[in-house]
Amino acid sequence: MKRVVITFLAVVLPIATVLAQTQPGARSESGLDLALLDKGADPCVDFYAYACGGWTRNEPIPADRAAWGVAERLQEQNETRLRTILEAAAKTGASGADQETRKIGDYYASCMDEPAINGRGAAVLDPALKKIAALSSVRGLAPLVAEFHTIGVGAFFSFGAEADFKQADVVRAIADQGGLGLPDRDYYYRDDAKSVELRKQYVEHVGRMLGLTGAKTGADTVLKIETALAKDALDAVHRRDPAAIYHRTTPAELQALTPSFDWTSYFKGIGAPPIDALNVTEPDFFKGLNQVITSTSLDDLKIYLRWHLVHSSAAVLSEPFVKENFAFYGTTLTGAKELRPRWKRCVQYTDGDLGEALGKAFVKEAFGPAAKEDTLKMVRELETTLEDDIKGLSWMTDATRAQALVKLHAIANKIGYPDKWRDYGALQIVRGDALGNSQRANAFEFHRQMNRIGKPLDKSEWEMTPPTVNAYYNPLQNNVNFPAGILQPPFYNPKADAALNYGGAGAVIGHELTHGFDDQGRQFDAAGNLKDWWTEADSKAFDQRAQCFVDQYSGFTAVDDVKVNGKLTLGENAADAGGTRIALVAYLASLGDQRGKTLDGFSPEQRFFVGYGQSWCQNIRPERERMLAQTNPHSPPRYRVNGVLSNMPEFAKAFSCKADAPMVRANACRVW
Ligand SMILES: [Zn+2]
């Protein structure tokens, strides 16, 4: 099931999703994996090829993967640990274990029980399908959509809770665009041959899924409705503009936008507390929604609901649903050849639905107090370095500088796992009921979100689970968040040379800190409010510098004829550039009298850059590369290496690159 929580403003560093056992690295003095290097490549020509050539050649993408890199390998390692925890919990059964262990064990065992799931077949959808069939007028749509949203069926739009952009200490309801089966609104409107073919394949997929539920036709209807919804939806670039997705609206105003949808019964259906105002991210989308509802027959709306029901539930249904779902979303869209083994999928779903119960057990094994202490120390060093950087910026005036420092000092650090674990007491998990468990877990999370509305924002909550190989900055909370899952080798290894930890975890930390000051983050103040604290001249100076990144990255090719979208990736590219620079400066400051020592034939600076480069080694299938370039705000890993380092004179110096080498830019970009 898809989560209904809206976290689109969390600026995330996805390092992606992930097999295979770790190859033991070649022996080294520093802890560097020398086998990943291609010493035949020239670091001044293509540093990614130099740092990762061994990976490119020797680490083929497993059949069940769309991409395979250092981060994916770590994710697999984390998943293997979670599997051990879950198998033990599943065996413990009802006796002896604490309530949470029973819940994660029962959830996992139910998910793993493929014979039982297959035995029930499509019949598990009958209760929900009957509700759709019973819909006798458009008036009944709102309560049914409310019920479906609660259990994770993403029809028509999204609804959740988020801090008010302009009053960030209070949580408000948020109604957002949604209801699409393709990854982004542009998928419905691009007219190149590949996009046209993909839509044809999508319609065939929708048709086969509907067929599995007993419906003979309707796929064209689904495409027609989704295309109409997509018309007024914003694309990924425009959604990066906070002002474009903030419209404080009263329920009466929302009702006026969408007269045919009964919001009073929707709010009642989702169990929302009294709402005096909410963020309707895109009013035009909701006007368009009204148009869709009034111009579509009830039978067609029912087909659309049927599609989203089966689409959202597919992962925990019987084999024909799982296979068909994978054929489109796994193979056609991302190029994966085989379904992931069932245990990996069930680990992933348990993490998704009971993440903090499972995460608590993970942290006990994988993230001790020393790791937390070490990370915190590094975060503080990087904050000090960023402070020095801000103080020394030639393009910024003192008025803005003073505000930037206020914001920097207010950033809160969350490391490893939540201080207060989520209480899953109200969530019922029933052994043998995989779909029911998934629906109840969605309802638990949806209600948890509804309960936040109208209350003060609780900044201690996490938007990622502890085993996640990722990190994020939340501009509405002004905090950086580093799950235990990424604070593992090779990103962080207490036994390795410091250069590698600064090049790995240090660059991740620097990246997230810099997000507070990228083109999006800089629009929020120290308290998380969307509020302009820049002088006009400084704003202009920032934009000029940012445009350098837009132009540079727009020149990179992601795959075939698809270029990197310099505007979509601007915030991430700026965060990479600033984050890597402050990680290097902090590393050099930490060296003391060790400076100059050579290990494995590399100077300290060189080891930092190799460590940074190797944290990005990845092989990826062209289908996934294309999808990411069209939807994801992060640049492809090779440009996160070559783009960033070719802008750094420190890199050119460390590898003695000539001024005209490809890894040395005459017009280097720099904001921070
Ligand atoms: Zn990021």
XYZ file of C-alpha atoms and ligand atoms in Angstrom:
673
model
C 0.000 0.000 0.000
C 1.108 3.510 -0.655
C 1.466 5.800 2.330
C -0.911 8.730 2.447
C 1.378 10.903 4.508
C 2.436 13.994 2.618
C 6.147 14.483 2.993
C 6.846 16.202 -0.298
C 8.624 19.083 1.369
C 11.064 16.895 3.124
C 14.114 17.315 1.016
C 15.414 13.852 0.777
C 18.658 12.331 -0.361
C 17.424 9.063 -1.727
C 20.070 6.971 -2.273
C 17.641 4.555 -3.799
C 16.232 1.234 -3.149
C 18.377 -2.431 -3.230
C 21.107 -7.749 -3.070
C 24.045 -9.824 -3.016
C 26.602 -10.391 -0.389
C 29.288 -7.833 0.122
C 32.405 -8.550 -1.797
C 35.318 -8.406 0.543
C 37.280 -5.316 -0.485
C 40.907 -5.483 -1.426
C 43.101 -5.049 1.654
C 43.982 -1.455 2.346
C 45.641 0.672 5.019
C 42.866 3.236 5.018
C 39.792 1.056 4.740
C 39.235 2.135 1.138
C 37.856 -0.533 -1.141
C 40.734 -0.557 -3.629
C 38.945 -3.106 -5.836
C 36.413 -0.433 -6.782
C 39.087 1.763 -8.361
C 40.007 1.840 -11.999
C 43.625 2.914 -11.876
C 43.687 2.937 -15.678
C 41.255 5.849 -15.721
C 42.532 9.413 -15.396
C 41.058 11.100 -12.295
C 41.355 14.500 -14.014
C 39.316 13.297 -17.009
C 36.482 11.317 -15.357
C 36.806 10.930 -11.615
C 33.689 8.773 -11.346
C 35.285 6.261 -13.752
C 38.477 6.357 -11.659
C 36.753 5.912 -8.276
C 34.057 3.472 -9.432
C 35.399 1.687 -12.530
C 35.829 -1.534 -10.542
C 32.229 -1.367 -9.429
C 30.982 -0.606 -12.935
C 32.798 -3.682 -14.277
C 32.428 -6.184 -11.454
C 29.086 -5.474 -9.823
C 26.376 -6.317 -12.357
C 22.825 -5.336 -11.467
C 21.042 -8.311 -9.892
C 17.985 -9.468 -11.861
C 15.634 -8.214 -9.129
C 17.095 -4.717 -9.140
C 16.714 -1.599 -11.266
C 19.964 -0.234 -9.865
C 22.881 -1.627 -7.887
C 25.261 0.612 -6.037
C 27.066 1.048 -2.746
C 23.897 2.389 -1.117
C 21.779 -0.472 -2.449
C 24.344 -2.962 -1.123
C 24.097 -1.381 2.309
C 20.330 -1.501 2.112
C 20.521 -5.245 1.390
C 22.788 -5.688 4.405
C 20.314 -3.838 6.595
C 17.482 -5.943 5.188
C 19.359 -9.139 5.998
C 19.616 -7.996 9.635
C 15.919 -7.163 9.653
C 15.115 -10.590 8.233
C 16.868 -12.307 11.155
C 14.931 -10.142 13.607
C 11.618 -10.815 11.864
C 12.122 -14.570 11.471
C 12.865 -14.865 15.182
C 9.810 -12.722 16.002
C 7.604 -14.802 13.701
C 8.684 -18.015 15.446
C 8.134 -16.658 18.925
C 4.414 -16.550 18.157
C 1.939 -15.430 20.760
C 3.716 -16.790 23.793
C 6.386 -15.072 25.751
C 7.093 -12.135 23.434
C 6.273 -8.498 24.128
C 3.420 -6.946 22.182
C 5.598 -5.244 19.564
C 7.641 -8.344 18.823
C 4.372 -10.228 18.351
C 3.088 -7.577 15.970
C 6.145 -7.467 13.722
C 6.344 -11.293 13.838
C 2.670 -11.736 12.955
C 2.811 -9.096 10.218
C 5.890 -10.682 8.619
C 4.558 -14.265 8.948
C 1.256 -13.232 7.326
C 3.088 -11.559 4.462
C 5.345 -14.614 3.978
C 2.401 -17.036 3.890
C 2.061 -17.049 0.131
C -0.017 -20.262 -0.063
C -2.704 -18.731 2.172
C -2.677 -15.450 0.208
C -2.913 -17.322 -3.102
C -5.644 -19.553 -1.706
C -7.876 -16.586 -1.040
C -7.180 -15.039 -4.429
C -9.174 -12.020 -5.568
C -11.946 -12.749 -3.067
C -10.228 -10.612 -0.394
C -11.189 -7.550 -2.436
C -14.896 -8.433 -2.423
C -15.943 -6.321 0.584
C -14.383 -3.191 -0.941
C -15.671 -3.989 -4.439
C -19.196 -4.334 -3.024
C -18.918 -0.853 -1.568
C -17.981 0.499 -4.987
C -20.872 -1.390 -6.609
C -23.296 0.017 -4.003
C -22.474 3.608 -4.976
C -25.804 4.900 -6.292
C -25.087 8.589 -6.819
C -22.205 11.055 -6.906
C -23.330 12.169 -3.447
C -22.036 8.902 -2.042
C -18.565 9.445 -3.493
C -17.071 11.503 -0.629
C -17.680 8.996 2.193
C -16.348 6.157 0.042
C -13.224 8.122 -0.954
C -12.743 8.906 2.752
C -12.881 5.216 3.595
C -10.494 4.344 0.757
C -7.992 7.065 1.676
C -7.974 5.761 5.230
C -6.884 2.283 4.122
C -4.309 3.608 1.668
C -6.181 3.691 -1.651
C -4.951 6.831 -3.404
C -7.965 7.882 -5.508
C -8.586 11.431 -6.852
C -6.347 13.417 -4.454
C -4.195 13.109 -1.323
C -5.040 14.219 2.172
C -2.852 14.465 5.238
C -1.369 16.711 7.917
C 1.584 19.085 7.644
C 2.978 22.078 9.508
C 1.415 25.321 8.283
C 3.983 26.874 5.928
C 3.461 30.325 7.462
C 2.792 29.293 11.023
C 5.061 26.288 11.289
C 4.504 25.582 14.975
C 0.964 24.368 14.213
C -0.097 21.335 12.180
C -2.878 21.783 9.624
C -4.734 19.548 7.234
C -3.392 19.509 3.696
C -5.265 18.529 0.524
C -2.917 17.821 -2.342
C -2.978 16.632 -5.947
C -3.032 12.863 -6.449
C -5.029 10.023 -7.924
C -2.592 9.176 -10.736
C -1.134 5.746 -11.525
C 1.838 7.010 -13.544
C 4.833 8.583 -11.749
C 4.176 12.231 -12.648
C 1.623 14.429 -14.428
C 3.871 14.897 -17.469
C 3.638 11.166 -18.246
C 0.086 11.879 -19.438
C 1.082 14.686 -21.805
C 4.535 13.962 -23.291
C 4.188 13.079 -26.942
C 7.560 11.543 -27.854
C 7.449 7.950 -29.146
C 8.697 6.379 -25.886
C 6.101 8.215 -23.801
C 3.281 7.324 -26.176
C 4.352 3.661 -26.066
C 4.559 3.761 -22.261
C 0.980 5.055 -21.982
C -0.140 2.223 -24.267
C 1.609 -0.267 -21.965
C 0.039 1.423 -18.941
C -3.467 1.052 -20.392
C -2.747 -2.641 -21.088
C -1.554 -3.063 -17.508
C -4.631 -1.335 -16.071
C -6.781 -3.571 -18.290
C -5.120 -6.754 -17.016
C -5.400 -5.638 -13.379
C -9.082 -4.802 -13.826
C -9.486 -8.171 -15.533
C -8.080 -9.926 -12.463
C -10.875 -8.313 -10.423
C -13.501 -9.562 -12.881
C -14.026 -6.347 -14.887
C -13.917 -6.846 -18.640
C -13.324 -3.266 -19.778
C -12.439 0.124 -18.399
C -8.724 0.734 -18.922
C -9.310 3.528 -21.435
C -11.706 5.138 -18.967
C -9.011 5.095 -16.283
C -6.507 6.770 -18.610
C -9.101 9.366 -19.588
C -9.910 10.248 -15.965
C -6.271 10.346 -14.876
C -5.326 12.466 -17.891
C -8.049 14.926 -16.915
C -6.805 14.994 -13.291
C -3.219 15.468 -14.483
C -4.206 18.466 -16.601
C -4.375 20.802 -13.600
C -1.703 19.064 -11.536
C 1.687 20.742 -11.151
C 4.837 19.123 -12.510
C 7.845 18.208 -10.357
C 9.685 21.489 -11.075
C 6.779 23.709 -10.072
C 6.139 21.674 -6.939
C 9.580 22.749 -5.681
C 8.227 26.270 -5.304
C 6.690 26.445 -1.798
C 4.539 29.464 -2.684
C 2.982 27.491 -5.557
C 1.772 24.782 -3.187
C 0.590 26.875 -0.265
C -2.967 28.175 -0.322
C -4.572 28.661 3.021
C -8.226 27.850 2.441
C -11.351 27.526 4.571
C -13.545 24.436 4.223
C -16.245 26.669 2.686
C -13.766 27.914 0.069
C -12.695 24.341 -0.667
C -16.357 23.396 -1.071
C -16.757 26.251 -3.542
C -13.804 24.941 -5.574
C -15.320 21.474 -5.705
C -19.126 21.845 -5.413
C -19.774 18.250 -6.504
C -17.707 16.694 -3.741
C -19.233 16.714 -0.272
C -16.315 17.760 1.919
C -18.358 17.710 5.115
C -18.997 14.010 4.738
C -15.385 13.441 3.606
C -14.031 15.101 6.774
C -16.486 13.091 8.849
C -15.454 9.891 7.073
C -11.753 10.334 7.718
C -12.360 11.222 11.363
C -10.765 14.662 11.015
C -10.963 17.036 13.990
C -12.756 20.371 13.359
C -10.929 22.190 10.553
C -11.057 25.985 10.345
C -8.469 26.312 7.586
C -6.298 23.959 5.589
C -3.645 24.094 2.883
C -5.217 23.324 -0.454
C -1.883 23.035 -2.249
C -3.212 23.697 -5.739
C -6.704 25.216 -6.022
C -6.734 24.648 -9.791
C -6.279 20.931 -9.278
C -9.397 20.820 -7.110
C -11.365 22.881 -9.646
C -10.285 20.320 -12.229
C -11.333 17.510 -9.899
C -14.829 18.983 -9.832
C -14.870 19.033 -13.611
C -13.840 15.367 -13.673
C -16.575 14.379 -11.215
C -19.339 16.260 -13.040
C -18.346 15.176 -16.539
C -17.816 11.480 -15.811
C -20.572 8.900 -15.526
C -21.049 7.103 -12.233
C -20.104 3.796 -13.877
C -16.820 5.284 -15.084
C -16.040 6.729 -11.645
C -16.616 3.234 -10.244
C -14.113 1.747 -12.709
C -11.561 4.364 -11.673
C -12.108 3.509 -7.976
C -11.815 -0.208 -8.757
C -8.465 0.391 -10.479
C -7.042 2.375 -7.556
C -8.278 -0.212 -5.065
C -6.502 -3.058 -6.851
C -3.474 -0.914 -7.679
C -2.900 0.124 -4.054
C -3.461 -3.408 -2.736
C -1.518 -5.364 -5.378
C 1.633 -6.001 -3.354
C -0.199 -8.039 -0.699
C -2.609 -9.836 -3.034
C -2.230 -13.240 -4.714
C 0.459 -14.127 -7.263
C -1.301 -12.985 -10.477
C -1.739 -9.458 -9.026
C 1.817 -9.296 -7.714
C 3.245 -10.482 -11.059
C 1.200 -8.094 -13.149
C 2.010 -5.187 -10.851
C 5.713 -6.028 -11.113
C 5.555 -6.433 -14.899
C 4.599 -2.780 -15.281
C 6.064 -0.946 -12.289
C 9.149 -3.163 -11.944
C 10.023 -4.140 -15.510
C 8.450 -1.616 -17.881
C 9.081 1.460 -15.753
C 12.409 0.592 -14.111
C 13.875 -2.337 -16.088
C 14.088 -4.920 -13.269
C 13.970 -8.477 -14.657
C 12.757 -10.478 -11.685
C 10.544 -9.932 -8.723
C 12.485 -9.503 -5.490
C 12.460 -12.641 -3.316
C 9.409 -12.688 -1.097
C 11.333 -12.215 2.147
C 12.831 -8.989 0.877
C 9.447 -7.649 -0.061
C 7.974 -8.649 3.304
C 10.872 -7.008 5.169
C 10.203 -3.852 3.160
C 6.446 -3.884 3.907
C 6.998 -4.516 7.629
C 9.436 -1.607 7.666
C 6.813 0.501 5.917
C 3.943 -0.377 8.228
C 5.596 -1.034 11.615
C 8.853 0.788 11.020
C 9.536 2.049 14.519
C 8.724 -1.284 16.187
C 11.085 -3.060 13.802
C 13.556 -0.190 13.905
C 13.868 -0.410 17.672
C 15.191 -3.983 17.322
C 17.486 -2.902 14.447
C 19.018 -0.066 16.434
C 19.790 -2.398 19.347
C 21.974 -4.449 17.009
C 23.328 -1.930 14.575
C 23.727 1.471 16.216
C 25.357 1.849 19.593
C 25.831 4.971 21.758
C 29.396 5.454 20.453
C 28.143 5.730 16.860
C 25.564 8.301 17.922
C 28.173 10.306 19.830
C 30.618 10.199 16.895
C 27.989 11.328 14.414
C 26.884 14.164 16.647
C 30.493 15.310 16.908
C 30.794 15.333 13.133
C 27.509 17.242 12.732
C 28.755 19.905 15.136
C 32.083 20.209 13.315
C 30.252 20.631 10.036
C 27.954 23.254 11.528
C 30.997 25.191 12.703
C 32.533 24.898 9.242
C 29.329 26.112 7.586
C 29.262 29.009 10.027
C 32.793 30.010 9.020
C 31.791 29.650 5.381
C 28.756 31.928 5.793
C 30.843 34.472 7.678
C 33.360 34.566 4.830
C 30.991 34.783 1.828
C 31.984 37.728 -0.348
C 28.615 38.035 -2.119
C 26.412 38.284 0.976
C 25.663 41.469 2.906
C 25.808 41.573 6.691
C 22.033 41.957 7.103
C 21.309 38.638 5.375
C 24.395 37.020 6.879
C 23.120 37.724 10.388
C 19.799 36.034 9.550
C 21.568 33.065 7.934
C 23.543 32.527 11.126
C 20.371 32.694 13.224
C 18.900 29.993 11.011
C 22.057 27.854 11.130
C 22.202 28.017 14.921
C 18.554 26.949 15.134
C 18.999 23.727 13.113
C 18.249 20.714 15.304
C 20.098 17.414 14.822
C 18.301 14.093 14.944
C 20.596 11.118 14.792
C 19.929 7.410 14.400
C 16.449 6.912 15.810
C 13.611 8.724 17.611
C 14.008 9.670 21.267
C 10.420 8.593 21.787
C 9.293 5.467 19.947
C 5.881 5.297 18.288
C 3.223 3.416 20.252
C 1.541 0.822 18.024
C -0.866 -0.247 20.794
C -3.954 0.757 18.806
C -2.925 -1.186 15.692
C -4.386 -4.665 15.413
C -2.251 -7.205 13.538
C -3.907 -10.533 12.779
C -1.804 -13.531 11.809
C -3.015 -14.847 8.460
C -4.569 -11.612 7.197
C -1.918 -9.897 5.050
C -4.245 -7.486 3.240
C -6.156 -6.653 6.420
C -2.909 -5.966 8.272
C -1.784 -3.639 5.524
C -5.128 -1.801 5.477
C -5.246 -1.490 9.266
C -1.652 -0.228 9.325
C -2.580 2.413 6.754
C -5.626 3.382 8.817
C -3.464 3.568 11.954
C -1.063 5.930 10.215
C -3.857 7.972 8.619
C -5.551 8.461 11.991
C -2.235 9.320 13.587
C -1.886 12.066 10.991
C -5.464 13.290 11.555
C -4.761 13.475 15.294
C -1.905 15.895 14.645
C -4.223 18.471 13.019
C -4.727 21.628 15.077
C -2.002 20.629 17.539
C 1.464 22.067 18.071
C 4.034 20.558 15.744
C 5.970 17.704 17.368
C 9.445 17.984 15.851
C 10.654 14.800 17.521
C 8.734 12.624 15.040
C 10.619 11.027 12.154
C 9.607 10.729 8.511
C 12.040 7.872 7.879
C 12.456 4.597 9.760
C 15.756 3.799 11.538
C 17.027 1.149 9.028
C 16.573 3.507 6.058
C 19.650 4.205 3.902
C 18.854 7.868 3.391
C 18.688 11.207 5.219
C 16.598 14.393 5.044
C 16.297 18.050 5.934
C 12.833 19.259 6.872
C 12.481 22.974 6.028
C 9.268 23.307 8.071
C 11.070 22.036 11.172
C 14.551 23.294 10.382
C 16.122 19.996 11.397
C 18.467 17.442 9.844
C 17.683 13.739 10.220
C 20.153 10.859 9.831
C 18.666 7.365 10.269
C 20.910 4.642 11.755
C 20.583 2.783 8.444
C 22.952 5.139 6.609
C 25.401 5.567 9.493
C 26.992 2.214 8.593
C 30.048 1.196 6.513
C 31.095 2.442 4.053
C 29.418 5.796 4.902
C 30.485 5.604 8.517
C 32.962 3.058 9.865
C 34.617 3.667 13.236
C 37.538 1.453 12.140
C 38.224 3.278 8.889
C 40.441 6.264 8.174
C 38.708 9.561 9.004
C 39.003 10.691 5.358
C 36.461 8.047 4.371
C 34.015 8.951 7.136
C 34.137 12.630 6.196
C 33.860 11.766 2.486
C 30.914 9.446 3.217
C 28.788 10.367 6.261
C 30.387 13.838 6.450
C 29.286 14.723 2.922
C 25.769 13.397 3.659
C 25.587 15.580 6.780
C 26.957 18.598 4.917
C 24.424 17.984 2.138
C 21.461 18.037 4.532
C 22.735 21.106 6.420
C 23.171 22.943 3.125
C 19.540 22.166 2.204
C 18.553 24.773 4.775
C 20.139 27.293 2.413
C 19.423 25.920 -1.080
C 17.014 27.655 -3.478
C 14.045 26.077 -1.681
C 15.292 25.844 1.900
C 16.444 29.465 1.953
C 12.815 30.566 1.606
C 12.091 29.269 5.129
C 13.302 30.985 8.277
C 14.857 29.639 11.474
C 11.446 28.683 12.850
C 10.401 26.858 9.669
C 8.129 29.584 8.336
C 7.933 30.465 4.660
C 9.247 33.977 5.137
C 11.714 36.021 3.138
C 14.718 36.977 5.279
C 16.908 38.013 2.360
C 17.674 41.520 1.123
C 16.768 41.969 -2.526
C 20.404 42.334 -3.528
C 21.426 39.116 -1.746
C 18.507 37.262 -3.248
C 19.626 38.356 -6.676
C 23.223 37.388 -5.954
C 22.061 33.956 -4.817
C 19.935 33.434 -7.927
C 22.821 34.382 -10.196
C 25.075 31.827 -8.522
C 22.317 29.205 -8.551
C 21.779 29.751 -12.284
C 25.360 28.548 -12.833
C 24.308 25.118 -11.468
C 21.106 25.115 -13.534
C 23.078 25.729 -16.726
C 25.881 23.316 -15.879
C 23.704 20.337 -14.912
C 21.276 20.953 -17.796
C 24.181 20.079 -20.080
C 24.556 16.565 -18.618
C 22.925 13.599 -20.343
C 21.069 11.196 -18.050
C 20.274 8.520 -20.619
C 19.806 8.419 -24.410
C 18.168 11.703 -25.379
C 17.109 12.604 -21.811
C 19.066 15.423 -20.209
C 19.379 16.157 -16.515
C 16.772 18.793 -15.600
C 18.884 21.579 -14.145
C 15.903 23.311 -12.553
C 14.464 20.167 -10.973
C 17.838 19.176 -9.515
C 19.060 22.634 -8.471
C 18.439 22.235 -4.732
C 20.173 18.852 -4.585
C 23.120 19.982 -6.716
C 23.613 23.046 -4.551
C 23.408 20.862 -1.417
C 25.979 18.425 -2.872
C 28.357 21.260 -3.729
C 28.106 23.024 -0.376
C 27.967 19.812 1.662
C 31.054 18.258 0.083
C 33.037 21.442 0.486
C 32.282 21.854 4.188
C 32.921 18.122 4.784
C 36.391 18.550 3.248
C 37.166 21.648 5.277
C 35.988 19.959 8.486
C 38.075 16.895 7.678
C 41.236 18.906 7.099
C 40.623 20.807 10.338
C 40.284 17.510 12.221
C 43.625 16.212 10.991
C 45.965 18.148 13.266
C 49.494 16.811 12.972
C 48.386 13.809 10.912
C 48.271 16.152 7.921
C 50.275 14.929 4.996
C 50.322 11.256 5.916
C 49.923 9.009 2.899
C 47.931 5.776 3.024
C 47.457 3.349 0.138
C 49.436 5.858 -1.939
C 46.828 8.590 -1.399
C 47.240 11.918 0.367
C 44.559 12.787 2.980
C 42.751 15.060 0.486
C 42.873 12.376 -2.188
C 41.402 9.804 0.210
C 38.575 12.168 1.056
C 37.698 12.567 -2.626
C 38.024 8.845 -3.383
C 35.847 8.059 -0.343
C 33.261 10.591 -1.519
C 33.317 9.248 -5.083
C 33.023 5.633 -3.971
C 29.957 6.337 -1.864
C 28.184 6.969 -5.210
C 29.294 3.906 -7.224
C 26.243 2.504 -8.979
C 25.086 0.575 -12.025
C 21.572 1.426 -13.196
C 19.148 0.228 -15.858
C 18.254 2.730 -18.604
C 14.531 2.495 -17.831
C 15.052 3.589 -14.240
C 17.551 6.250 -15.248
C 14.937 7.728 -17.588
C 12.218 7.668 -14.943
C 14.455 9.307 -12.336
C 15.607 12.013 -14.732
C 11.966 12.886 -15.371
C 10.738 12.827 -11.780
C 13.567 12.855 -9.234
C 15.192 16.032 -7.904
C 18.576 14.263 -7.549
C 21.120 14.101 -10.364
C 22.489 10.721 -11.496
C 25.326 9.556 -9.184
C 28.109 10.041 -11.753
C 27.236 13.747 -11.893
C 26.930 13.941 -8.139
C 30.627 13.016 -8.302
C 31.946 14.700 -11.456
C 29.672 17.746 -11.312
C 30.527 18.472 -7.692
C 34.282 17.812 -7.855
C 34.869 19.635 -11.144
C 33.588 22.775 -9.394
C 36.155 22.388 -6.590
C 39.645 23.872 -7.009
C 40.594 21.758 -3.965
C 39.991 18.655 -6.064
C 42.100 19.865 -8.984
C 44.918 20.639 -6.571
C 44.710 17.277 -4.771
C 45.076 15.356 -8.045
C 47.358 17.897 -9.774
C 44.893 18.308 -12.645
C 45.885 20.700 -15.416
C 43.755 23.808 -15.912
C 42.310 22.460 -19.167
C 41.411 18.994 -17.797
C 37.718 17.940 -18.060
C 37.481 17.722 -14.257
C 38.516 21.384 -13.937
C 35.900 24.005 -14.849
C 36.900 27.440 -16.029
C 33.494 28.689 -14.816
C 33.200 26.774 -11.574
C 29.827 27.126 -9.808
C 29.653 27.950 -6.150
C 26.973 29.251 -3.832
C 28.140 28.114 -0.397
Zn 19.080 16.286 -0.642
